[in-house]
XYZ file of C-alpha atoms in Angstrom:
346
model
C 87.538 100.124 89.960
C 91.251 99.426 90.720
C 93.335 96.711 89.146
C 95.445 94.690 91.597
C 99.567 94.067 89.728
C 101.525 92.372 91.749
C 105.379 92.030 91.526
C 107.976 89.722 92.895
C 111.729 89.627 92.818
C 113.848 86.775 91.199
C 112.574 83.580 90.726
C 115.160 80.842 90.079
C 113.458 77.835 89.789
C 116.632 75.757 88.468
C 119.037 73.844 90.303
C 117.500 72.332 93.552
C 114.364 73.526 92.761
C 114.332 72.059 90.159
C 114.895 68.838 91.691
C 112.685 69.373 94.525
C 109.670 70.097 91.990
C 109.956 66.451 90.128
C 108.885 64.957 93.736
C 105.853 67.457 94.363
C 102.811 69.293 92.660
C 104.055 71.785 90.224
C 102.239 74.563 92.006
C 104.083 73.675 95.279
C 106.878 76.332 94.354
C 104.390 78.356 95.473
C 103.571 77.251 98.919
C 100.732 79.383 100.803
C 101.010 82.177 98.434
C 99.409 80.280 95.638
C 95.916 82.142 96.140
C 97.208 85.364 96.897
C 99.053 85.125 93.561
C 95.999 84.270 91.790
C 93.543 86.747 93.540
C 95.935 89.454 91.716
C 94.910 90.853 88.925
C 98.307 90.505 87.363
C 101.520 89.287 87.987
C 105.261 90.499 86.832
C 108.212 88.435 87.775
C 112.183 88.378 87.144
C 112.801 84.586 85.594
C 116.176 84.147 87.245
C 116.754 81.172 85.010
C 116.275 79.531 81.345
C 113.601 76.838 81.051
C 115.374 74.439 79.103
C 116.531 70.740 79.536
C 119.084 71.446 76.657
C 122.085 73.211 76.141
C 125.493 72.900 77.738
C 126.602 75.349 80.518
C 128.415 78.599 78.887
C 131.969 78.558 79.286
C 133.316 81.114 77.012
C 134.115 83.304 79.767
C 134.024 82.371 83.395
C 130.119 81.758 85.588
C 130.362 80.250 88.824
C 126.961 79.332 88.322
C 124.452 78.013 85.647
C 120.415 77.974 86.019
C 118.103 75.796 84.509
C 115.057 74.481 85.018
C 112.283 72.018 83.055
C 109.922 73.908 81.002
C 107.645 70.650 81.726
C 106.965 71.553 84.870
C 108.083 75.702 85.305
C 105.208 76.385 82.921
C 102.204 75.045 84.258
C 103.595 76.311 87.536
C 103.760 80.262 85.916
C 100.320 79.377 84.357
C 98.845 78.414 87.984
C 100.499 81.387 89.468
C 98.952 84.005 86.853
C 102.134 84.907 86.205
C 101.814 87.346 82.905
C 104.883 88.785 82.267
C 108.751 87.328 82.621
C 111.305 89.994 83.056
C 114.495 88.092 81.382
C 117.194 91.209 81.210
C 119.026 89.310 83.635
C 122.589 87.368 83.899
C 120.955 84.075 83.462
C 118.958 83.399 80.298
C 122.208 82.373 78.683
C 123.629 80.070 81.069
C 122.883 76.930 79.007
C 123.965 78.704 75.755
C 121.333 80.026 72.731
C 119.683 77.193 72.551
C 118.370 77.172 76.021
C 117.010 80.488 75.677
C 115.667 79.778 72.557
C 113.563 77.026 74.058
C 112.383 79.761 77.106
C 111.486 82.249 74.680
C 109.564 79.528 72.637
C 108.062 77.702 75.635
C 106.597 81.018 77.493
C 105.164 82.067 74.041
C 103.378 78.921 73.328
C 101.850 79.404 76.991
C 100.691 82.938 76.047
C 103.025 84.226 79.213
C 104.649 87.347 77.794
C 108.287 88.318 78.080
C 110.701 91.200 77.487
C 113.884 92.200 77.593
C 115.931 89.191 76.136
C 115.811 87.960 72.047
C 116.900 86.383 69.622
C 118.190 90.257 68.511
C 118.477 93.213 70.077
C 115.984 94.135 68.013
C 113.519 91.211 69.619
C 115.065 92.147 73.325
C 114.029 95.998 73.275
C 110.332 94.848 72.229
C 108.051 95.479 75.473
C 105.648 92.772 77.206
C 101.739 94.390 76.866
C 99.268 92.699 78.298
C 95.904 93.809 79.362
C 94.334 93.331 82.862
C 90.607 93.822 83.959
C 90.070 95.262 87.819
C 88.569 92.872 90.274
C 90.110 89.559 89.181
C 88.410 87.878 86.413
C 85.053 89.556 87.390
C 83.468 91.496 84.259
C 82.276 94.594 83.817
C 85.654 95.790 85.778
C 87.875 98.667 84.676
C 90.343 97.331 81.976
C 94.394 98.735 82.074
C 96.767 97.921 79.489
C 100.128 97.390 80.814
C 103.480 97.318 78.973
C 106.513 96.527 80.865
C 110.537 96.661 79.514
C 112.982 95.314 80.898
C 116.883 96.007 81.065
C 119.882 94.506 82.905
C 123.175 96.040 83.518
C 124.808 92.595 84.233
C 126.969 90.319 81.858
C 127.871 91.876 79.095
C 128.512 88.650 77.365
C 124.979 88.184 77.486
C 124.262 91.357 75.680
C 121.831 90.952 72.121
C 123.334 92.907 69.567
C 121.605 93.338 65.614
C 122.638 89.252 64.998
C 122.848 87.712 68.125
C 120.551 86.696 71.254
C 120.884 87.998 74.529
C 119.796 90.618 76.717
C 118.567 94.503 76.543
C 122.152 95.545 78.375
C 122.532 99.103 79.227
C 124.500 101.120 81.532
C 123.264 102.742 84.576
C 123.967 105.903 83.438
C 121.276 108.617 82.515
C 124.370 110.399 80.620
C 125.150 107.787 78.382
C 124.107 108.539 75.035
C 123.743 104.963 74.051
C 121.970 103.786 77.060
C 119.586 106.847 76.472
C 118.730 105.823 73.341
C 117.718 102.665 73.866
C 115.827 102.868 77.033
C 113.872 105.356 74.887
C 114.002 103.539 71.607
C 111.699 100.900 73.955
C 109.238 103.100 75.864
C 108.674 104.499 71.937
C 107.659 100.963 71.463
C 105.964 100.398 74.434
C 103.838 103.146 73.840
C 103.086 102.780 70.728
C 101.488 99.300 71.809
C 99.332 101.070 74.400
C 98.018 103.631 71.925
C 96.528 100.867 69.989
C 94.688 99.288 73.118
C 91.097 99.463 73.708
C 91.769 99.883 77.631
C 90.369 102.537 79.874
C 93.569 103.322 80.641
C 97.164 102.132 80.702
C 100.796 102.241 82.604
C 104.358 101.456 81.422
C 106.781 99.556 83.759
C 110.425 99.139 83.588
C 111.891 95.913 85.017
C 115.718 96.337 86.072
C 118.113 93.648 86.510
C 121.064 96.086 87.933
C 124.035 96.234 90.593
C 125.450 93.641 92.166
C 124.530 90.964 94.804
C 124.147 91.512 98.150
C 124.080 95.083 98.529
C 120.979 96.758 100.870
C 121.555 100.750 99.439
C 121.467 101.480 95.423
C 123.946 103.751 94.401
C 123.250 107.123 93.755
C 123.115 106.762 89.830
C 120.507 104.349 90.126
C 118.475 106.719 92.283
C 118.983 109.162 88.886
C 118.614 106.799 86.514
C 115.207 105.447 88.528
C 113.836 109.418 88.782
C 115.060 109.661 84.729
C 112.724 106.762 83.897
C 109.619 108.398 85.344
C 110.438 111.625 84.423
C 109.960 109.600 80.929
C 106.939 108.848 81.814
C 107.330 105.323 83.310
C 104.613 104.621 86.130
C 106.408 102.148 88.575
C 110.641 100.885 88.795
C 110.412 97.200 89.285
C 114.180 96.268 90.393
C 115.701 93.360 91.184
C 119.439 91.701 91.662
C 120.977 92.461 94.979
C 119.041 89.290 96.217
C 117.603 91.581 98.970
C 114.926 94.530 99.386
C 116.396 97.765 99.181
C 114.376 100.753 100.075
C 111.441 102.098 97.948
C 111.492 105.551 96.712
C 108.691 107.942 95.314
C 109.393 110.501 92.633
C 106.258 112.675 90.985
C 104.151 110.076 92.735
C 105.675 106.915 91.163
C 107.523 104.219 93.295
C 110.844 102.963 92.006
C 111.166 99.822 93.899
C 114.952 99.867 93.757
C 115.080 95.705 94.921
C 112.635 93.210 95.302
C 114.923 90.951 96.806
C 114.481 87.203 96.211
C 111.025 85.183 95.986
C 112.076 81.876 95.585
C 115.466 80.759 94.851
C 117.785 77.638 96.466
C 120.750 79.879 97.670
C 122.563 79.828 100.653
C 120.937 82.195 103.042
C 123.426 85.108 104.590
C 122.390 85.522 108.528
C 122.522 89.051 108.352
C 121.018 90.227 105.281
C 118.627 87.628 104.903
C 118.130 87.322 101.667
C 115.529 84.438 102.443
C 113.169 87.094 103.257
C 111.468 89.616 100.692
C 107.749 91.196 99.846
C 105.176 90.647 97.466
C 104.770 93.874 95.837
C 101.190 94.833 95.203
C 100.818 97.750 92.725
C 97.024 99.471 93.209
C 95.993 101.239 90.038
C 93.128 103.377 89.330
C 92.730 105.432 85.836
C 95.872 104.461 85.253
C 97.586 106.300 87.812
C 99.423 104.432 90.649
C 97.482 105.127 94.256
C 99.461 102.618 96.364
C 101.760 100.055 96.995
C 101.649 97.169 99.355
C 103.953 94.994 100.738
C 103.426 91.878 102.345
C 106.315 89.868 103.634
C 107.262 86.532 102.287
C 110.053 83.731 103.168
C 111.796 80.986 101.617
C 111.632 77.385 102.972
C 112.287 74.351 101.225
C 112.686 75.449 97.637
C 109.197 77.261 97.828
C 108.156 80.711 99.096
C 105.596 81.589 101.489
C 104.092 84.100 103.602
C 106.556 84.998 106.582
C 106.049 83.946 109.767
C 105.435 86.561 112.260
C 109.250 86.963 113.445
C 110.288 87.660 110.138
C 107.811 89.241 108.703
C 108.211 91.938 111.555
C 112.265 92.109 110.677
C 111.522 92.542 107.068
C 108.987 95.743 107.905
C 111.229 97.202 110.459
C 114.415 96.745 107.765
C 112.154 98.461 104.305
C 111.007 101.023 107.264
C 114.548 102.203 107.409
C 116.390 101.563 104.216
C 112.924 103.673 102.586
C 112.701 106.393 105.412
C 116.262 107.164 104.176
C 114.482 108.485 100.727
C 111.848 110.305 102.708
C 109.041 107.370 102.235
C 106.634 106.642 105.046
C 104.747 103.176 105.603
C 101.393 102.747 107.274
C 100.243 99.195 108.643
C 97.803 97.379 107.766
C 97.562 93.756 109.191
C 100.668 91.969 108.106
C 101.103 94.280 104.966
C 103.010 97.611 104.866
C 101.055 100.213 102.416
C 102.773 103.975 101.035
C 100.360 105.945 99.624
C 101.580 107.406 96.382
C 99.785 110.847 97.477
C 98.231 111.353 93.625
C 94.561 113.182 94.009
């Protein structure tokens, strides 16, 4: 029995989002993709925003721009979605100041959504998500994996948790740096620690990256190390997001490192040649524990909602992950609308 995860990119579901969603059902965010989300058997997402209608927009040092979004109405949409982890190591969960993000951290645990990589502490942001997810939907008698997912950003360092204050898991991008070393460790220690204690068949540790900056289609080439360091360490699949587009998808010992997912749902302005309106789904197929494949099906933004892309540009968005990927040596097949890479484990 495989178990279906799938992962998406940032979702920002502040600003005109926000606003759009207090005129429609809270599951509209979600446009066509709604059952496709919920056919997964789990679901890992980058919150590019604090759910919050409190706080004042940080000002200590200068952000050109602040997310937020109603925890009234974000919530029930996660729930509908099957959304069961939020990535927050990102350079957003502080935009409306501690209390915001003390009220996102509060709101997704009272909804049993898990989260990782921002806290009250460092201490609280190295902790990793673990959840536990049963093959063939909600179907019993299916094969059960235990998941535990981390998540680190190398954005804003005025965001960063230390020992007294909230904030994010910051790091550099560096598999050299001492410090960064020891705390991408110090959490995987954690993480499996969790998983020893699970009664699952089997299990798999993700990382969830928030790195680089906007706008760029190529990671640099300490990223590429840092991504091959992290499953040398035994992590099973790279889930990274922040350049607002896709970048290629690499495969090292057999596990992906997705070095973008690009942007599921957001209100920004859309750049007519990178296209950062246009991004995957990221299906993650897992059997014993072991990655097999990964699929791909394209998705757009419209309206303050994502759905699935229409044929035009779902065929640019295969034909651009084609070549940014080939240039790591990875090779798609096609299957209907999807793109699939086998992950070439026996």
């Amino acid at each position: 029995m495989t178990v279906r995860i799938g992962f998406a990119g940032d979702v920002m579901l502040g600003r005109l989002v926000d606003r759009r969603q207090e005129r429609r059902a809270v599951d509209a965010v979600w446009g066509d993709l709604l059952e496709r989300l919920r056919g997964l058997d789990g679901l890992i997402v980058n919150l590019e925003c604090c759910l919050s209608t409190r706080g004042e927009p940080w000002t200590r040092t200068d952000r050109p721009f602040h997310f937020r979004a109603d925890p009234d109405w974000t919530i029930p949409a996660l729930e509908r979605a099957g959304v069961d982890v939020c990535a927050l190591a990102n350079n957003h969960v502080l935009d409306y100041e501690e209390v915001a993000l003390e009220d996102t951290l509060e709101r997704l645990d009272e909804a049993g959504i898990e989260r990782a990589g921002a806290g009250r502490s460092l201490d609280e942001a190295l902790e990793p998500a673990v959840i536990s997810l049963t093959g063939g939907g909600t179907a019993a008698g299916g094969e059960d994996l235990a998941v535990a997912v981390v998540s680190f950003t190398d954005n804003t360092p005025e965001y960063a948790a230390d020992e007294n204050s909230p904030g994010t898991a910051r790091i550099e991008i560096d598999v050299e740096n001492e410090g960064t070393r020891a705390l991408v460790r110090e959490s995987l220690e954690r993480a499996r620690e969790a998983l020893s204690t699970s009664d699952a068949d089997s299990s798999l540790l993700v990382a969830s990256l928030h790195w680089g900056p906007n706008m760029v289609e190529r990671p640099p080439d300490s990223f590429r190390e840092f991504g091959r360091w992290l499953v040398e360490e035994g992590v099973g699949v790279v889930h990274g997001h922040s350049a607002h587009v896709p970048q290629g998808i690499e495969v090292h010992e057999g596990r992906p490192i997705c070095y973008d997912a690009g942007d599921f749902v957001d209100d920004y302005a859309v750049d007519s040649r990178l296209r950062n309106d246009r991004s995957f789904l990221f299906t993650l197929v897992v059997e014993g524990g072991d990655p097999r494949e990964l699929r791909l099906t394209p998705t757009e933004i419209d309206d303050c909602r994502v759905l699935e892309a229409d044929p035009e540009a779902a065929e640019w968005s295969r034909e651009r992950v084609r070549e940014l990927s080939g240039e790591f040596g990875t090779e798609f097949e096609r299957e209907g609308e999807e793109l699939v890479v086998d992950l070439g484990l026996e």
